[in-house]
């Protein structure tokens, strides 16, 4: 391949879950900016409509709007996931080159106070959706001649944070699932990798139904920054750029890896 071909995603198609906010939104915009046709989703139709309206109204993002479609999907529900894949297939002309499993929720609760419903909800949203959507995408990726799956994990899959036992378990499992699928599907020409963000400026807590006192929230952010060698919180675009790289032919010899995008947090003493 030429240098231009190695660093190009023009003409590719992608499904990105949870693409209306935060890291997911940045991934959608980054891929679309590289010429990828993207289908994305959010839990509610209202969120989908609002995001599409904002893209339409945004001068910079508006030029990407022609490459992006979206639909409502609660990724914790099996039937919704099946409908999402069917919709994406139809919107993308029957072709799928890239799957980004980004949708997720968090929960702050001691292990002794976590209910069966809490556990089931996080497992279904964060882990089961990743596994099932990868299963559903496999024949489409295979038909495309091989493709790419990138799962968005978390620093919490590597280190321990208080009151995040269930969330951390889903992300640690996602890391291992990525490695396992990478080995199973390598001969199919499908690469599977995982990106594990550290502290990123998103609204995952509010979108997970968590309300924190502003002073408490600030304290949590300041305590986290104090452990980050780069001395700041990351931006969604900094995660999206790594995800996009992993989708490119330039990353063709990278599979089964979990790449931390954390400002050095995991290596700091």
PDB file of C-alpha atoms in Angstrom:
ATOM      1  CA  UNK A   1       0.000   0.000   0.000  1.00  0.00           C
ATOM      2  CA  UNK A   2       1.025   3.591  -0.529  1.00  0.00           C
ATOM      3  CA  UNK A   3       1.349   5.903   2.471  1.00  0.00           C
ATOM      4  CA  UNK A   4      -1.946   7.549   1.526  1.00  0.00           C
ATOM      5  CA  UNK A   5      -3.724   4.179   1.430  1.00  0.00           C
ATOM      6  CA  UNK A   6      -2.275   3.067   4.769  1.00  0.00           C
ATOM      7  CA  UNK A   7      -3.563   6.194   6.503  1.00  0.00           C
ATOM      8  CA  UNK A   8      -6.971   6.330   4.835  1.00  0.00           C
ATOM      9  CA  UNK A   9     -10.448   5.173   5.852  1.00  0.00           C
ATOM     10  CA  UNK A  10     -12.235   6.595   2.812  1.00  0.00           C
ATOM     11  CA  UNK A  11     -15.127   4.447   1.670  1.00  0.00           C
ATOM     12  CA  UNK A  12     -15.347   2.412   4.885  1.00  0.00           C
ATOM     13  CA  UNK A  13     -18.493   1.874   6.932  1.00  0.00           C
ATOM     14  CA  UNK A  14     -18.839   1.722  10.713  1.00  0.00           C
ATOM     15  CA  UNK A  15     -21.296   1.092  13.529  1.00  0.00           C
ATOM     16  CA  UNK A  16     -20.513   3.048  16.711  1.00  0.00           C
ATOM     17  CA  UNK A  17     -22.638   2.440  19.794  1.00  0.00           C
ATOM     18  CA  UNK A  18     -23.390   5.292  22.171  1.00  0.00           C
ATOM     19  CA  UNK A  19     -22.304   7.876  19.633  1.00  0.00           C
ATOM     20  CA  UNK A  20     -24.320  10.947  20.611  1.00  0.00           C
ATOM     21  CA  UNK A  21     -22.265  12.055  23.621  1.00  0.00           C
ATOM     22  CA  UNK A  22     -18.770  12.049  25.058  1.00  0.00           C
ATOM     23  CA  UNK A  23     -16.209   9.652  23.653  1.00  0.00           C
ATOM     24  CA  UNK A  24     -18.743   8.057  21.295  1.00  0.00           C
ATOM     25  CA  UNK A  25     -19.636  11.372  19.738  1.00  0.00           C
ATOM     26  CA  UNK A  26     -15.945  12.187  19.224  1.00  0.00           C
ATOM     27  CA  UNK A  27     -15.400   8.799  17.566  1.00  0.00           C
ATOM     28  CA  UNK A  28     -18.340   9.326  15.195  1.00  0.00           C
ATOM     29  CA  UNK A  29     -17.084  12.764  14.205  1.00  0.00           C
ATOM     30  CA  UNK A  30     -13.499  11.559  13.787  1.00  0.00           C
ATOM     31  CA  UNK A  31     -14.440   8.600  11.599  1.00  0.00           C
ATOM     32  CA  UNK A  32     -16.863  10.649   9.522  1.00  0.00           C
ATOM     33  CA  UNK A  33     -14.122  13.228   9.068  1.00  0.00           C
ATOM     34  CA  UNK A  34     -11.974  10.507   7.535  1.00  0.00           C
ATOM     35  CA  UNK A  35     -14.714   9.712   5.029  1.00  0.00           C
ATOM     36  CA  UNK A  36     -16.350   6.799   6.857  1.00  0.00           C
ATOM     37  CA  UNK A  37     -20.116   6.280   6.609  1.00  0.00           C
ATOM     38  CA  UNK A  38     -21.228   5.854  10.218  1.00  0.00           C
ATOM     39  CA  UNK A  39     -24.361   4.576  11.903  1.00  0.00           C
ATOM     40  CA  UNK A  40     -24.650   5.263  15.606  1.00  0.00           C
ATOM     41  CA  UNK A  41     -27.207   4.970  18.386  1.00  0.00           C
ATOM     42  CA  UNK A  42     -28.381   6.264  21.757  1.00  0.00           C
ATOM     43  CA  UNK A  43     -30.766   4.805  24.314  1.00  0.00           C
ATOM     44  CA  UNK A  44     -33.582   7.239  23.561  1.00  0.00           C
ATOM     45  CA  UNK A  45     -34.987   8.549  20.328  1.00  0.00           C
ATOM     46  CA  UNK A  46     -34.990  12.036  21.874  1.00  0.00           C
ATOM     47  CA  UNK A  47     -31.205  11.862  22.346  1.00  0.00           C
ATOM     48  CA  UNK A  48     -30.796  10.729  18.741  1.00  0.00           C
ATOM     49  CA  UNK A  49     -32.934  13.566  17.380  1.00  0.00           C
ATOM     50  CA  UNK A  50     -31.192  16.171  19.543  1.00  0.00           C
ATOM     51  CA  UNK A  51     -27.724  15.041  18.443  1.00  0.00           C
ATOM     52  CA  UNK A  52     -28.710  15.025  14.768  1.00  0.00           C
ATOM     53  CA  UNK A  53     -30.186  18.527  15.134  1.00  0.00           C
ATOM     54  CA  UNK A  54     -26.984  19.775  16.742  1.00  0.00           C
ATOM     55  CA  UNK A  55     -24.872  18.249  13.991  1.00  0.00           C
ATOM     56  CA  UNK A  56     -27.143  19.885  11.417  1.00  0.00           C
ATOM     57  CA  UNK A  57     -26.763  23.270  13.126  1.00  0.00           C
ATOM     58  CA  UNK A  58     -23.005  23.041  13.696  1.00  0.00           C
ATOM     59  CA  UNK A  59     -21.099  24.592  10.799  1.00  0.00           C
ATOM     60  CA  UNK A  60     -18.007  22.480  11.412  1.00  0.00           C
ATOM     61  CA  UNK A  61     -19.806  19.189  12.101  1.00  0.00           C
ATOM     62  CA  UNK A  62     -22.561  19.858   9.577  1.00  0.00           C
ATOM     63  CA  UNK A  63     -20.375  18.897   6.663  1.00  0.00           C
ATOM     64  CA  UNK A  64     -20.058  15.438   8.229  1.00  0.00           C
ATOM     65  CA  UNK A  65     -23.798  14.997   8.702  1.00  0.00           C
ATOM     66  CA  UNK A  66     -24.294  13.424   5.277  1.00  0.00           C
ATOM     67  CA  UNK A  67     -22.085  10.526   6.394  1.00  0.00           C
ATOM     68  CA  UNK A  68     -23.879   9.858   9.701  1.00  0.00           C
ATOM     69  CA  UNK A  69     -27.183   8.138  10.476  1.00  0.00           C
ATOM     70  CA  UNK A  70     -28.532   7.214  13.884  1.00  0.00           C
ATOM     71  CA  UNK A  71     -31.273   5.235  15.612  1.00  0.00           C
ATOM     72  CA  UNK A  72     -32.477   4.510  19.143  1.00  0.00           C
ATOM     73  CA  UNK A  73     -31.165   1.374  20.851  1.00  0.00           C
ATOM     74  CA  UNK A  74     -30.878   0.239  24.439  1.00  0.00           C
ATOM     75  CA  UNK A  75     -27.790  -1.945  24.078  1.00  0.00           C
ATOM     76  CA  UNK A  76     -28.665  -3.820  27.281  1.00  0.00           C
ATOM     77  CA  UNK A  77     -31.642  -5.407  25.456  1.00  0.00           C
ATOM     78  CA  UNK A  78     -30.925  -8.308  23.096  1.00  0.00           C
ATOM     79  CA  UNK A  79     -33.796  -7.508  20.744  1.00  0.00           C
ATOM     80  CA  UNK A  80     -32.672  -3.893  20.488  1.00  0.00           C
ATOM     81  CA  UNK A  81     -29.154  -5.023  19.584  1.00  0.00           C
ATOM     82  CA  UNK A  82     -30.477  -7.269  16.825  1.00  0.00           C
ATOM     83  CA  UNK A  83     -32.631  -4.447  15.476  1.00  0.00           C
ATOM     84  CA  UNK A  84     -29.671  -2.055  15.631  1.00  0.00           C
ATOM     85  CA  UNK A  85     -27.494  -4.339  13.537  1.00  0.00           C
ATOM     86  CA  UNK A  86     -30.271  -4.774  10.975  1.00  0.00           C
ATOM     87  CA  UNK A  87     -30.797  -1.012  10.797  1.00  0.00           C
ATOM     88  CA  UNK A  88     -27.079  -0.335  10.471  1.00  0.00           C
ATOM     89  CA  UNK A  89     -26.783  -2.917   7.722  1.00  0.00           C
ATOM     90  CA  UNK A  90     -29.619  -1.267   5.800  1.00  0.00           C
ATOM     91  CA  UNK A  91     -28.315   2.278   6.331  1.00  0.00           C
ATOM     92  CA  UNK A  92     -24.774   1.302   5.314  1.00  0.00           C
ATOM     93  CA  UNK A  93     -25.777  -0.479   2.134  1.00  0.00           C
ATOM     94  CA  UNK A  94     -25.293  -3.980   3.507  1.00  0.00           C
ATOM     95  CA  UNK A  95     -21.614  -3.402   4.238  1.00  0.00           C
ATOM     96  CA  UNK A  96     -19.838  -3.201   7.580  1.00  0.00           C
ATOM     97  CA  UNK A  97     -16.078  -2.694   7.926  1.00  0.00           C
ATOM     98  CA  UNK A  98     -15.800  -1.385  11.491  1.00  0.00           C
ATOM     99  CA  UNK A  99     -17.596  -2.026  14.791  1.00  0.00           C
ATOM    100  CA  UNK A 100     -16.927   0.258  17.770  1.00  0.00           C
ATOM    101  CA  UNK A 101     -18.430  -1.029  21.031  1.00  0.00           C
ATOM    102  CA  UNK A 102     -18.450   2.204  23.005  1.00  0.00           C
ATOM    103  CA  UNK A 103     -21.799   2.389  24.841  1.00  0.00           C
ATOM    104  CA  UNK A 104     -21.522   1.928  28.574  1.00  0.00           C
ATOM    105  CA  UNK A 105     -22.733   2.938  32.003  1.00  0.00           C
ATOM    106  CA  UNK A 106     -21.061   3.254  35.388  1.00  0.00           C
ATOM    107  CA  UNK A 107     -22.180   2.928  38.989  1.00  0.00           C
ATOM    108  CA  UNK A 108     -20.683   4.032  42.317  1.00  0.00           C
ATOM    109  CA  UNK A 109     -21.742   1.590  45.017  1.00  0.00           C
ATOM    110  CA  UNK A 110     -19.955  -0.633  47.551  1.00  0.00           C
ATOM    111  CA  UNK A 111     -19.955  -4.311  46.585  1.00  0.00           C
ATOM    112  CA  UNK A 112     -22.004  -5.195  49.669  1.00  0.00           C
ATOM    113  CA  UNK A 113     -24.730  -2.750  48.600  1.00  0.00           C
ATOM    114  CA  UNK A 114     -24.850  -3.667  44.900  1.00  0.00           C
ATOM    115  CA  UNK A 115     -28.066  -5.442  43.993  1.00  0.00           C
ATOM    116  CA  UNK A 116     -28.697  -8.238  41.525  1.00  0.00           C
ATOM    117  CA  UNK A 117     -30.427  -5.672  39.320  1.00  0.00           C
ATOM    118  CA  UNK A 118     -27.376  -3.353  39.452  1.00  0.00           C
ATOM    119  CA  UNK A 119     -25.092  -6.219  38.466  1.00  0.00           C
ATOM    120  CA  UNK A 120     -27.329  -7.437  35.651  1.00  0.00           C
ATOM    121  CA  UNK A 121     -27.785  -3.938  34.226  1.00  0.00           C
ATOM    122  CA  UNK A 122     -24.080  -3.140  34.046  1.00  0.00           C
ATOM    123  CA  UNK A 123     -23.139  -6.569  32.722  1.00  0.00           C
ATOM    124  CA  UNK A 124     -25.800  -6.355  29.997  1.00  0.00           C
ATOM    125  CA  UNK A 125     -24.934  -2.776  29.019  1.00  0.00           C
ATOM    126  CA  UNK A 126     -21.149  -2.915  29.137  1.00  0.00           C
ATOM    127  CA  UNK A 127     -20.150  -6.522  28.490  1.00  0.00           C
ATOM    128  CA  UNK A 128     -22.989  -8.555  27.018  1.00  0.00           C
ATOM    129  CA  UNK A 129     -23.685  -5.881  24.407  1.00  0.00           C
ATOM    130  CA  UNK A 130     -20.027  -5.926  23.360  1.00  0.00           C
ATOM    131  CA  UNK A 131     -20.023  -9.713  22.986  1.00  0.00           C
ATOM    132  CA  UNK A 132     -23.387  -9.985  21.233  1.00  0.00           C
ATOM    133  CA  UNK A 133     -22.847  -7.094  18.801  1.00  0.00           C
ATOM    134  CA  UNK A 134     -19.453  -8.567  17.896  1.00  0.00           C
ATOM    135  CA  UNK A 135     -21.188 -11.880  17.177  1.00  0.00           C
ATOM    136  CA  UNK A 136     -23.786 -10.135  15.024  1.00  0.00           C
ATOM    137  CA  UNK A 137     -21.122  -8.133  13.195  1.00  0.00           C
ATOM    138  CA  UNK A 138     -18.874 -11.117  12.450  1.00  0.00           C
ATOM    139  CA  UNK A 139     -20.592 -12.307   9.243  1.00  0.00           C
ATOM    140  CA  UNK A 140     -20.774  -8.745   7.917  1.00  0.00           C
ATOM    141  CA  UNK A 141     -17.099  -8.105   8.672  1.00  0.00           C
ATOM    142  CA  UNK A 142     -16.257 -11.428   7.068  1.00  0.00           C
ATOM    143  CA  UNK A 143     -18.278 -10.538   3.984  1.00  0.00           C
ATOM    144  CA  UNK A 144     -16.368  -7.254   3.751  1.00  0.00           C
ATOM    145  CA  UNK A 145     -13.155  -9.234   3.454  1.00  0.00           C
ATOM    146  CA  UNK A 146     -12.128  -8.755   7.056  1.00  0.00           C
ATOM    147  CA  UNK A 147     -12.692  -5.793   9.301  1.00  0.00           C
ATOM    148  CA  UNK A 148     -11.997  -4.165  12.636  1.00  0.00           C
ATOM    149  CA  UNK A 149     -13.591  -4.282  16.073  1.00  0.00           C
ATOM    150  CA  UNK A 150     -12.528  -1.730  18.678  1.00  0.00           C
ATOM    151  CA  UNK A 151     -13.945  -1.996  22.177  1.00  0.00           C
ATOM    152  CA  UNK A 152     -13.869   0.982  24.522  1.00  0.00           C
ATOM    153  CA  UNK A 153     -12.891  -0.268  27.955  1.00  0.00           C
ATOM    154  CA  UNK A 154     -11.607   1.737  30.924  1.00  0.00           C
ATOM    155  CA  UNK A 155      -8.634   2.314  33.162  1.00  0.00           C
ATOM    156  CA  UNK A 156     -10.856   0.723  35.816  1.00  0.00           C
ATOM    157  CA  UNK A 157     -10.164  -2.617  34.126  1.00  0.00           C
ATOM    158  CA  UNK A 158      -6.548  -2.306  35.304  1.00  0.00           C
ATOM    159  CA  UNK A 159      -6.540  -0.468  38.619  1.00  0.00           C
ATOM    160  CA  UNK A 160      -8.913  -0.404  41.569  1.00  0.00           C
ATOM    161  CA  UNK A 161     -11.194   2.521  42.351  1.00  0.00           C
ATOM    162  CA  UNK A 162     -13.451   2.550  45.442  1.00  0.00           C
ATOM    163  CA  UNK A 163     -17.083   1.539  44.858  1.00  0.00           C
ATOM    164  CA  UNK A 164     -16.541   0.512  41.236  1.00  0.00           C
ATOM    165  CA  UNK A 165     -16.292  -3.263  41.631  1.00  0.00           C
ATOM    166  CA  UNK A 166     -19.084  -4.170  39.202  1.00  0.00           C
ATOM    167  CA  UNK A 167     -18.131  -1.546  36.608  1.00  0.00           C
ATOM    168  CA  UNK A 168     -14.479  -2.583  36.841  1.00  0.00           C
ATOM    169  CA  UNK A 169     -15.422  -6.237  36.396  1.00  0.00           C
ATOM    170  CA  UNK A 170     -17.231  -5.449  33.141  1.00  0.00           C
ATOM    171  CA  UNK A 171     -14.238  -3.540  31.801  1.00  0.00           C
ATOM    172  CA  UNK A 172     -11.674  -6.141  32.856  1.00  0.00           C
ATOM    173  CA  UNK A 173     -13.801  -8.766  31.114  1.00  0.00           C
ATOM    174  CA  UNK A 174     -14.013  -6.568  28.013  1.00  0.00           C
ATOM    175  CA  UNK A 175     -10.213  -6.420  27.887  1.00  0.00           C
ATOM    176  CA  UNK A 176      -9.964 -10.210  27.958  1.00  0.00           C
ATOM    177  CA  UNK A 177     -12.839 -10.644  25.501  1.00  0.00           C
ATOM    178  CA  UNK A 178     -10.967  -8.425  23.053  1.00  0.00           C
ATOM    179  CA  UNK A 179      -7.873 -10.623  23.300  1.00  0.00           C
ATOM    180  CA  UNK A 180      -9.887 -13.814  22.901  1.00  0.00           C
ATOM    181  CA  UNK A 181     -11.810 -12.614  19.845  1.00  0.00           C
ATOM    182  CA  UNK A 182      -8.584 -11.319  18.302  1.00  0.00           C
ATOM    183  CA  UNK A 183      -7.119 -14.821  18.380  1.00  0.00           C
ATOM    184  CA  UNK A 184     -10.326 -16.576  17.283  1.00  0.00           C
ATOM    185  CA  UNK A 185     -10.964 -14.232  14.367  1.00  0.00           C
ATOM    186  CA  UNK A 186      -7.425 -13.554  13.178  1.00  0.00           C
ATOM    187  CA  UNK A 187      -7.714 -16.128  10.378  1.00  0.00           C
ATOM    188  CA  UNK A 188     -10.914 -14.412   9.267  1.00  0.00           C
ATOM    189  CA  UNK A 189      -8.922 -11.239   8.685  1.00  0.00           C
ATOM    190  CA  UNK A 190     -10.723  -9.469  11.545  1.00  0.00           C
ATOM    191  CA  UNK A 191      -8.633  -7.461  13.990  1.00  0.00           C
ATOM    192  CA  UNK A 192      -9.956  -6.855  17.503  1.00  0.00           C
ATOM    193  CA  UNK A 193      -8.430  -4.297  19.854  1.00  0.00           C
ATOM    194  CA  UNK A 194      -9.440  -2.381  22.941  1.00  0.00           C
ATOM    195  CA  UNK A 195      -8.878   1.207  24.036  1.00  0.00           C
ATOM    196  CA  UNK A 196      -8.917   1.879  27.780  1.00  0.00           C
ATOM    197  CA  UNK A 197      -9.442   5.580  28.563  1.00  0.00           C
ATOM    198  CA  UNK A 198      -8.421   7.084  31.866  1.00  0.00           C
ATOM    199  CA  UNK A 199     -10.089  10.208  33.208  1.00  0.00           C
ATOM    200  CA  UNK A 200     -11.795  11.839  30.226  1.00  0.00           C
ATOM    201  CA  UNK A 201     -14.007  14.925  30.174  1.00  0.00           C
ATOM    202  CA  UNK A 202     -17.429  13.302  29.555  1.00  0.00           C
ATOM    203  CA  UNK A 203     -20.852  13.157  31.184  1.00  0.00           C
ATOM    204  CA  UNK A 204     -20.884   9.380  31.775  1.00  0.00           C
ATOM    205  CA  UNK A 205     -21.975   9.864  35.382  1.00  0.00           C
ATOM    206  CA  UNK A 206     -25.039  11.955  34.561  1.00  0.00           C
ATOM    207  CA  UNK A 207     -25.935   9.698  31.633  1.00  0.00           C
ATOM    208  CA  UNK A 208     -25.726   6.750  34.048  1.00  0.00           C
ATOM    209  CA  UNK A 209     -28.210   8.432  36.385  1.00  0.00           C
ATOM    210  CA  UNK A 210     -25.599   9.466  38.961  1.00  0.00           C
ATOM    211  CA  UNK A 211     -25.940  12.859  40.634  1.00  0.00           C
ATOM    212  CA  UNK A 212     -22.955  14.174  42.587  1.00  0.00           C
ATOM    213  CA  UNK A 213     -22.552  17.311  44.646  1.00  0.00           C
ATOM    214  CA  UNK A 214     -20.423  19.704  42.515  1.00  0.00           C
ATOM    215  CA  UNK A 215     -17.832  20.016  45.288  1.00  0.00           C
ATOM    216  CA  UNK A 216     -17.559  16.227  45.561  1.00  0.00           C
ATOM    217  CA  UNK A 217     -17.227  15.903  41.793  1.00  0.00           C
ATOM    218  CA  UNK A 218     -14.476  18.542  41.715  1.00  0.00           C
ATOM    219  CA  UNK A 219     -12.654  16.772  44.504  1.00  0.00           C
ATOM    220  CA  UNK A 220     -12.762  13.485  42.617  1.00  0.00           C
ATOM    221  CA  UNK A 221     -11.378  15.094  39.461  1.00  0.00           C
ATOM    222  CA  UNK A 222      -8.611  16.905  41.357  1.00  0.00           C
ATOM    223  CA  UNK A 223      -7.600  13.703  43.154  1.00  0.00           C
ATOM    224  CA  UNK A 224      -7.418  11.842  39.842  1.00  0.00           C
ATOM    225  CA  UNK A 225      -5.401  14.581  38.108  1.00  0.00           C
ATOM    226  CA  UNK A 226      -2.894  14.468  40.970  1.00  0.00           C
ATOM    227  CA  UNK A 227      -2.073  10.866  39.936  1.00  0.00           C
ATOM    228  CA  UNK A 228      -1.727  11.633  36.204  1.00  0.00           C
ATOM    229  CA  UNK A 229       1.808  12.452  34.992  1.00  0.00           C
ATOM    230  CA  UNK A 230       0.469  14.742  32.244  1.00  0.00           C
ATOM    231  CA  UNK A 231      -1.366  16.641  35.019  1.00  0.00           C
ATOM    232  CA  UNK A 232      -4.738  16.959  33.342  1.00  0.00           C
ATOM    233  CA  UNK A 233      -7.935  15.174  32.343  1.00  0.00           C
ATOM    234  CA  UNK A 234      -8.095  13.874  28.780  1.00  0.00           C
ATOM    235  CA  UNK A 235     -10.431  15.008  26.030  1.00  0.00           C
ATOM    236  CA  UNK A 236     -12.798  12.719  24.073  1.00  0.00           C
ATOM    237  CA  UNK A 237     -10.998  13.579  20.837  1.00  0.00           C
ATOM    238  CA  UNK A 238      -7.768  12.145  22.268  1.00  0.00           C
ATOM    239  CA  UNK A 239      -9.466   8.777  22.619  1.00  0.00           C
ATOM    240  CA  UNK A 240     -11.166   9.047  19.228  1.00  0.00           C
ATOM    241  CA  UNK A 241      -7.834   9.562  17.467  1.00  0.00           C
ATOM    242  CA  UNK A 242      -6.468   6.276  18.855  1.00  0.00           C
ATOM    243  CA  UNK A 243      -9.665   4.429  17.928  1.00  0.00           C
ATOM    244  CA  UNK A 244      -9.469   5.800  14.387  1.00  0.00           C
ATOM    245  CA  UNK A 245      -5.814   4.775  14.057  1.00  0.00           C
ATOM    246  CA  UNK A 246      -6.658   1.207  15.072  1.00  0.00           C
ATOM    247  CA  UNK A 247      -9.244   1.113  12.272  1.00  0.00           C
ATOM    248  CA  UNK A 248      -6.725   2.122   9.603  1.00  0.00           C
ATOM    249  CA  UNK A 249      -4.636  -0.159   7.380  1.00  0.00           C
ATOM    250  CA  UNK A 250      -1.634   1.520   9.068  1.00  0.00           C
ATOM    251  CA  UNK A 251      -2.520  -0.578  12.153  1.00  0.00           C
ATOM    252  CA  UNK A 252      -2.837  -3.809  10.162  1.00  0.00           C
ATOM    253  CA  UNK A 253      -0.365  -5.735  12.364  1.00  0.00           C
ATOM    254  CA  UNK A 254      -1.997  -4.716  15.645  1.00  0.00           C
ATOM    255  CA  UNK A 255      -4.569  -7.052  17.162  1.00  0.00           C
ATOM    256  CA  UNK A 256      -5.458  -8.316  20.628  1.00  0.00           C
ATOM    257  CA  UNK A 257      -4.070  -5.205  22.316  1.00  0.00           C
ATOM    258  CA  UNK A 258      -5.495  -3.067  25.102  1.00  0.00           C
ATOM    259  CA  UNK A 259      -4.150   0.461  24.702  1.00  0.00           C
ATOM    260  CA  UNK A 260      -4.451   2.835  27.662  1.00  0.00           C
ATOM    261  CA  UNK A 261      -5.203   6.454  26.823  1.00  0.00           C
ATOM    262  CA  UNK A 262      -4.669   7.793  30.314  1.00  0.00           C
ATOM    263  CA  UNK A 263      -1.952  10.448  30.421  1.00  0.00           C
ATOM    264  CA  UNK A 264       0.393   7.931  32.031  1.00  0.00           C
ATOM    265  CA  UNK A 265      -1.901   7.122  34.971  1.00  0.00           C
ATOM    266  CA  UNK A 266      -1.282   3.354  34.870  1.00  0.00           C
ATOM    267  CA  UNK A 267       2.512   3.749  35.034  1.00  0.00           C
ATOM    268  CA  UNK A 268       2.655   6.411  37.743  1.00  0.00           C
ATOM    269  CA  UNK A 269       3.963   5.502  41.196  1.00  0.00           C
TER     270      UNK A 269
END
